[in-house]
Tab-separated table of C-alpha atoms in Angstrom:
chain	number	residue	atom	x	y	z
A	16	MET	CA	-14.015	79.299	-3.112
A	17	THR	CA	-17.333	76.834	-4.053
A	18	LYS	CA	-16.213	74.395	-6.969
A	19	PHE	CA	-18.583	73.846	-9.203
A	20	TYR	CA	-18.932	70.744	-11.694
A	21	SER	CA	-20.626	70.749	-15.328
A	22	VAL	CA	-23.334	67.777	-15.312
A	23	ARG	CA	-24.686	65.161	-18.158
A	24	HIS	CA	-25.531	62.484	-19.443
A	25	ASN	CA	-22.815	59.556	-19.730
A	26	SER	CA	-24.267	57.630	-22.634
A	27	PHE	CA	-21.293	58.313	-25.216
A	28	ASN	CA	-19.205	56.180	-22.677
A	29	ASN	CA	-21.828	53.361	-22.074
A	30	ASP	CA	-22.347	51.232	-24.498
A	31	GLY	CA	-25.913	49.255	-24.439
A	32	LEU	CA	-28.228	52.362	-22.795
A	33	PRO	CA	-31.163	54.173	-24.657
A	34	TRP	CA	-30.958	56.576	-27.062
A	35	ILE	CA	-33.614	59.417	-28.238
A	36	GLN	CA	-32.971	59.862	-31.756
A	37	SER	CA	-35.968	61.985	-31.977
A	38	ILE	CA	-38.652	64.420	-30.315
A	39	VAL	CA	-41.814	63.472	-31.585
A	40	SER	CA	-44.455	65.763	-29.383
A	41	GLY	CA	-43.222	69.081	-27.229
A	42	LEU	CA	-40.760	70.406	-29.819
A	43	GLU	CA	-41.993	73.737	-30.218
A	44	ASP	CA	-41.537	76.040	-33.302
A	45	GLY	CA	-40.609	78.665	-32.137
A	46	PRO	CA	-40.677	82.753	-34.103
A	47	THR	CA	-37.694	83.972	-35.570
A	48	CYS	CA	-35.826	86.927	-33.605
A	49	THR	CA	-35.947	89.808	-35.855
A	50	THR	CA	-32.582	91.482	-34.966
A	51	CYS	CA	-30.530	88.502	-35.144
A	52	GLY	CA	-32.531	85.934	-37.170
A	53	VAL	CA	-32.197	83.217	-34.505
A	54	ASN	CA	-35.000	80.728	-34.719
A	55	LEU	CA	-36.747	80.338	-31.366
A	56	ASP	CA	-37.225	76.768	-30.953
A	57	TYR	CA	-38.476	75.941	-27.672
A	58	THR	CA	-39.452	72.431	-25.635
A	59	SER	CA	-42.963	72.909	-24.014
A	60	GLY	CA	-44.855	70.402	-21.640
A	61	ASP	CA	-44.630	66.811	-21.302
A	62	LEU	CA	-42.346	64.796	-24.213
A	63	GLN	CA	-42.926	62.382	-26.088
A	64	VAL	CA	-39.945	60.609	-27.567
A	65	LEU	CA	-38.257	57.978	-30.089
A	66	LEU	CA	-35.287	55.462	-29.101
A	67	GLU	CA	-32.723	55.137	-31.471
A	68	ILE	CA	-33.334	51.043	-32.233
A	69	LYS	CA	-30.610	49.906	-31.324
A	70	LYS	CA	-29.411	46.424	-28.441
A	71	VAL	CA	-29.649	48.223	-24.947
A	72	GLU	CA	-29.203	46.567	-21.580
A	73	LEU	CA	-30.557	48.568	-19.201
A	74	TRP	CA	-32.380	51.618	-18.798
A	75	PRO	CA	-30.259	54.335	-16.764
A	76	ASP	CA	-31.225	57.170	-14.210
A	77	VAL	CA	-29.892	60.043	-16.786
A	78	LEU	CA	-31.699	59.640	-20.379
A	79	GLY	CA	-29.430	60.360	-23.614
A	80	CYS	CA	-30.875	62.700	-26.022
A	81	GLY	CA	-30.119	63.884	-29.747
A	82	ALA	CA	-32.503	65.505	-30.971
A	83	TRP	CA	-32.346	68.421	-28.738
A	84	SER	CA	-29.965	69.115	-25.736
A	85	VAL	CA	-31.401	69.029	-22.563
A	86	LEU	CA	-31.314	67.165	-19.012
A	87	ILE	CA	-33.359	64.045	-18.622
A	88	VAL	CA	-33.735	61.977	-15.716
A	89	SER	CA	-35.708	59.625	-14.043
A	90	GLY	CA	-38.269	60.243	-11.175
A	91	ARG	CA	-35.885	58.170	-8.778
A	92	VAL	CA	-33.362	61.316	-8.744
A	93	LEU	CA	-35.976	63.581	-8.926
A	94	GLU	CA	-36.994	62.179	-5.641
A	95	VAL	CA	-33.731	61.849	-4.427
A	96	TRP	CA	-32.978	65.907	-5.037
A	97	GLU	CA	-36.064	66.352	-3.290
A	98	SER	CA	-35.568	64.390	-0.004
A	99	HIS	CA	-31.842	66.617	0.123
A	100	ASP	CA	-33.337	70.172	-0.644
A	101	VAL	CA	-32.087	70.660	-4.225
A	102	ILE	CA	-34.394	72.609	-5.782
A	103	VAL	CA	-36.199	72.178	-9.257
A	104	SER	CA	-38.146	74.589	-10.288
A	105	SER	CA	-39.557	72.544	-13.872
A	106	ALA	CA	-39.466	69.218	-15.091
A	107	GLY	CA	-42.234	67.954	-17.685
A	108	LYS	CA	-42.914	64.116	-18.574
A	109	VAL	CA	-40.956	62.189	-21.044
A	110	GLN	CA	-43.077	59.246	-22.810
A	111	ILE	CA	-41.291	56.956	-24.924
A	112	VAL	CA	-43.530	55.657	-27.999
A	113	PRO	CA	-43.151	53.120	-30.152
A	114	PRO	CA	-41.215	51.103	-31.689
A	115	TYR	CA	-39.290	49.471	-28.772
A	116	PRO	CA	-35.752	48.501	-28.625
A	117	ALA	CA	-36.668	44.738	-29.046
A	118	ASN	CA	-34.698	42.735	-25.980
A	119	LEU	CA	-35.654	46.088	-23.330
A	120	ALA	CA	-39.364	46.164	-22.136
A	121	VAL	CA	-40.571	49.602	-21.810
A	122	ASP	CA	-42.969	48.695	-19.132
A	123	GLU	CA	-39.866	48.548	-16.947
A	124	ALA	CA	-38.422	51.422	-17.845
A	125	PRO	CA	-38.337	54.213	-14.967
A	126	ALA	CA	-40.370	57.213	-15.280
A	127	TYR	CA	-38.586	60.371	-16.809
A	128	PHE	CA	-38.511	63.991	-16.696
A	129	TRP	CA	-36.677	66.727	-18.516
A	130	ILE	CA	-35.225	69.920	-17.067
A	131	ASN	CA	-36.075	73.435	-18.345
A	132	GLY	CA	-32.488	74.985	-17.825
A	133	GLU	CA	-34.913	78.295	-18.529
A	134	SER	CA	-35.833	77.911	-14.983
A	135	LEU	CA	-32.691	77.194	-13.677
A	136	LEU	CA	-30.712	80.673	-14.337
A	137	ASP	CA	-28.627	81.398	-11.376
A	138	ALA	CA	-25.238	82.355	-12.408
A	139	ARG	CA	-23.517	84.276	-14.896
A	140	LEU	CA	-19.562	83.027	-16.733
A	141	ASN	CA	-16.778	85.381	-17.378
A	142	PHE	CA	-16.455	84.115	-20.892
A	143	ASP	CA	-12.917	86.552	-21.245
A	144	ALA	CA	-11.902	84.131	-19.083
A	145	SER	CA	-13.083	81.025	-19.972
A	146	GLY	CA	-11.483	81.472	-23.442
A	147	PHE	CA	-14.497	83.168	-25.731
A	148	VAL	CA	-14.186	85.490	-28.156
A	149	GLY	CA	-16.266	88.575	-29.263
A	150	VAL	CA	-19.241	87.160	-27.334
A	151	GLU	CA	-22.528	89.577	-27.551
A	152	PHE	CA	-26.474	88.973	-26.574
A	153	CYS	CA	-28.987	90.101	-29.072
A	154	PRO	CA	-30.968	93.401	-27.541
A	155	GLU	CA	-34.275	91.384	-28.446
A	156	CYS	CA	-33.964	87.752	-27.630
A	157	ARG	CA	-30.841	87.448	-25.409
A	158	THR	CA	-29.589	84.605	-27.461
A	159	ARG	CA	-25.452	84.694	-27.049
A	160	SER	CA	-23.228	84.733	-30.030
A	161	ASP	CA	-19.563	84.911	-30.223
A	162	ASP	CA	-16.913	84.322	-32.872
A	163	ILE	CA	-16.854	80.577	-33.315
A	164	GLY	CA	-13.926	80.223	-35.242
A	165	ALA	CA	-11.550	82.585	-33.052
A	166	THR	CA	-13.318	80.783	-30.061
A	167	TYR	CA	-12.766	77.483	-31.438
A	168	ASP	CA	-9.064	78.282	-31.902
A	169	LYS	CA	-8.104	80.155	-28.586
A	170	GLN	CA	-9.520	77.134	-26.519
A	171	HIS	CA	-8.185	74.288	-28.587
A	172	SER	CA	-4.723	76.351	-28.011
A	173	ALA	CA	-5.531	75.766	-23.823
A	174	VAL	CA	-7.027	74.033	-21.384
A	175	TRP	CA	-9.374	76.863	-20.574
A	176	PRO	CA	-12.076	76.406	-17.037
A	177	TYR	CA	-15.485	76.880	-17.387
A	178	VAL	CA	-14.849	80.535	-14.825
A	179	ILE	CA	-18.174	80.829	-12.752
A	180	VAL	CA	-18.895	84.494	-11.241
A	181	GLU	CA	-19.256	83.368	-8.222
A	182	GLU	CA	-20.951	86.387	-6.301
A	183	THR	CA	-24.210	85.963	-8.802
A	184	TRP	CA	-24.293	83.143	-8.045
A	185	GLY	CA	-27.705	82.527	-6.251
A	186	GLY	CA	-26.768	79.700	-4.209
A	187	ARG	CA	-28.956	76.224	-6.170
A	188	ASP	CA	-27.066	73.086	-6.254
A	189	LEU	CA	-28.195	72.071	-9.694
A	190	PHE	CA	-28.163	76.194	-12.340
A	191	THR	CA	-27.587	77.061	-15.314
A	192	THR	CA	-25.449	80.313	-16.417
A	193	ASP	CA	-25.917	82.690	-19.208
A	194	LEU	CA	-23.643	80.436	-21.583
A	195	SER	CA	-26.933	78.418	-22.500
A	196	PRO	CA	-29.911	76.970	-20.771
A	197	SER	CA	-28.754	73.463	-22.578
A	198	TRP	CA	-25.015	73.552	-20.221
A	199	TYR	CA	-25.580	72.512	-16.720
A	200	PHE	CA	-23.219	73.085	-13.715
A	201	CYS	CA	-24.091	71.778	-9.905
A	202	THR	CA	-21.847	71.713	-6.811
A	203	ARG	CA	-20.471	69.069	-5.050
A	204	LYS	CA	-23.889	67.800	-3.501
A	205	LEU	CA	-24.806	66.416	-6.382
A	206	ILE	CA	-22.087	63.963	-7.121
A	207	ASP	CA	-22.249	63.143	-3.879
A	208	LEU	CA	-26.301	62.371	-3.822
A	209	ALA	CA	-25.760	59.938	-7.326
A	210	SER	CA	-22.710	57.956	-5.653
A	211	LYS	CA	-24.552	57.223	-2.187
A	212	TYR	CA	-28.166	56.621	-4.375
A	213	LYS	CA	-25.877	54.739	-6.961
A	214	LEU	CA	-28.042	57.062	-9.642
A	215	THR	CA	-26.209	55.557	-12.774
A	216	ASN	CA	-25.113	57.786	-16.528
A	217	PHE	CA	-24.464	60.795	-14.665
A	218	ARG	CA	-21.427	62.889	-16.477
A	219	PHE	CA	-19.726	65.089	-13.797
A	220	ALA	CA	-16.339	67.054	-14.593
A	221	PRO	CA	-15.112	69.899	-13.219
A	222	ALA	CA	-16.035	72.868	-14.121
A	223	ASP	CA	-12.477	74.798	-13.985
A	224	GLU	CA	-11.372	71.811	-16.463
A	225	GLY	CA	-13.593	73.031	-19.008
A	226	ASP	CA	-14.528	71.547	-22.417
A	227	ARG	CA	-11.796	68.600	-21.472
A	228	GLY	CA	-12.124	68.115	-18.170
A	229	SER	CA	-12.138	64.158	-17.175
A	230	PRO	CA	-15.364	62.388	-15.540
A	231	ILE	CA	-15.321	61.747	-12.103
A	232	GLN	CA	-16.239	58.392	-11.457
A	233	TYR	CA	-18.506	58.777	-8.521
A	234	LEU	CA	-19.991	54.614	-8.962
């Protein structure tokens, strides 16, 4: 049985790293679903982003973003993945616009790219086994909803895993599920590559430990 991991930035546990506070360009206003009323905003093309002005010390390989839930990685990460047959279907450029943090040279920043989770849908989640209550999908826009209060209570009553239905997994090493296009999962291969090539600021945690999963110390 394949072991899966959640993957995202680790900026909350690393001081001195840049943090995206807003998206200046590339976050589009989508239509409102006529069935469920959800605003279908989306990211598109290249993004222009504004950093929070704070003391920063270095440029990481994974850039944290508070403006939109999206995985942003350096060009070096994409090169490593490509050379080891990790398929990324869609990646747009991320341009940092002024003002810049005074003590970190923006011309030394790596090229950054955002990974389109919509293009990585490759498995389904067993929502009942993952501690979700009352999950439904809008028949028009396919937005997922659940009983927020009941799900919160249930998931805080014990450790609930993210149970990925393995027979629905298409074999990608980096993928998303019907949980969300903004919640990324991976195989052990990505952890081994991050360790081998010293790719910084990843947070990998076992999917079978759910939200309470302890980050893997891969460096």
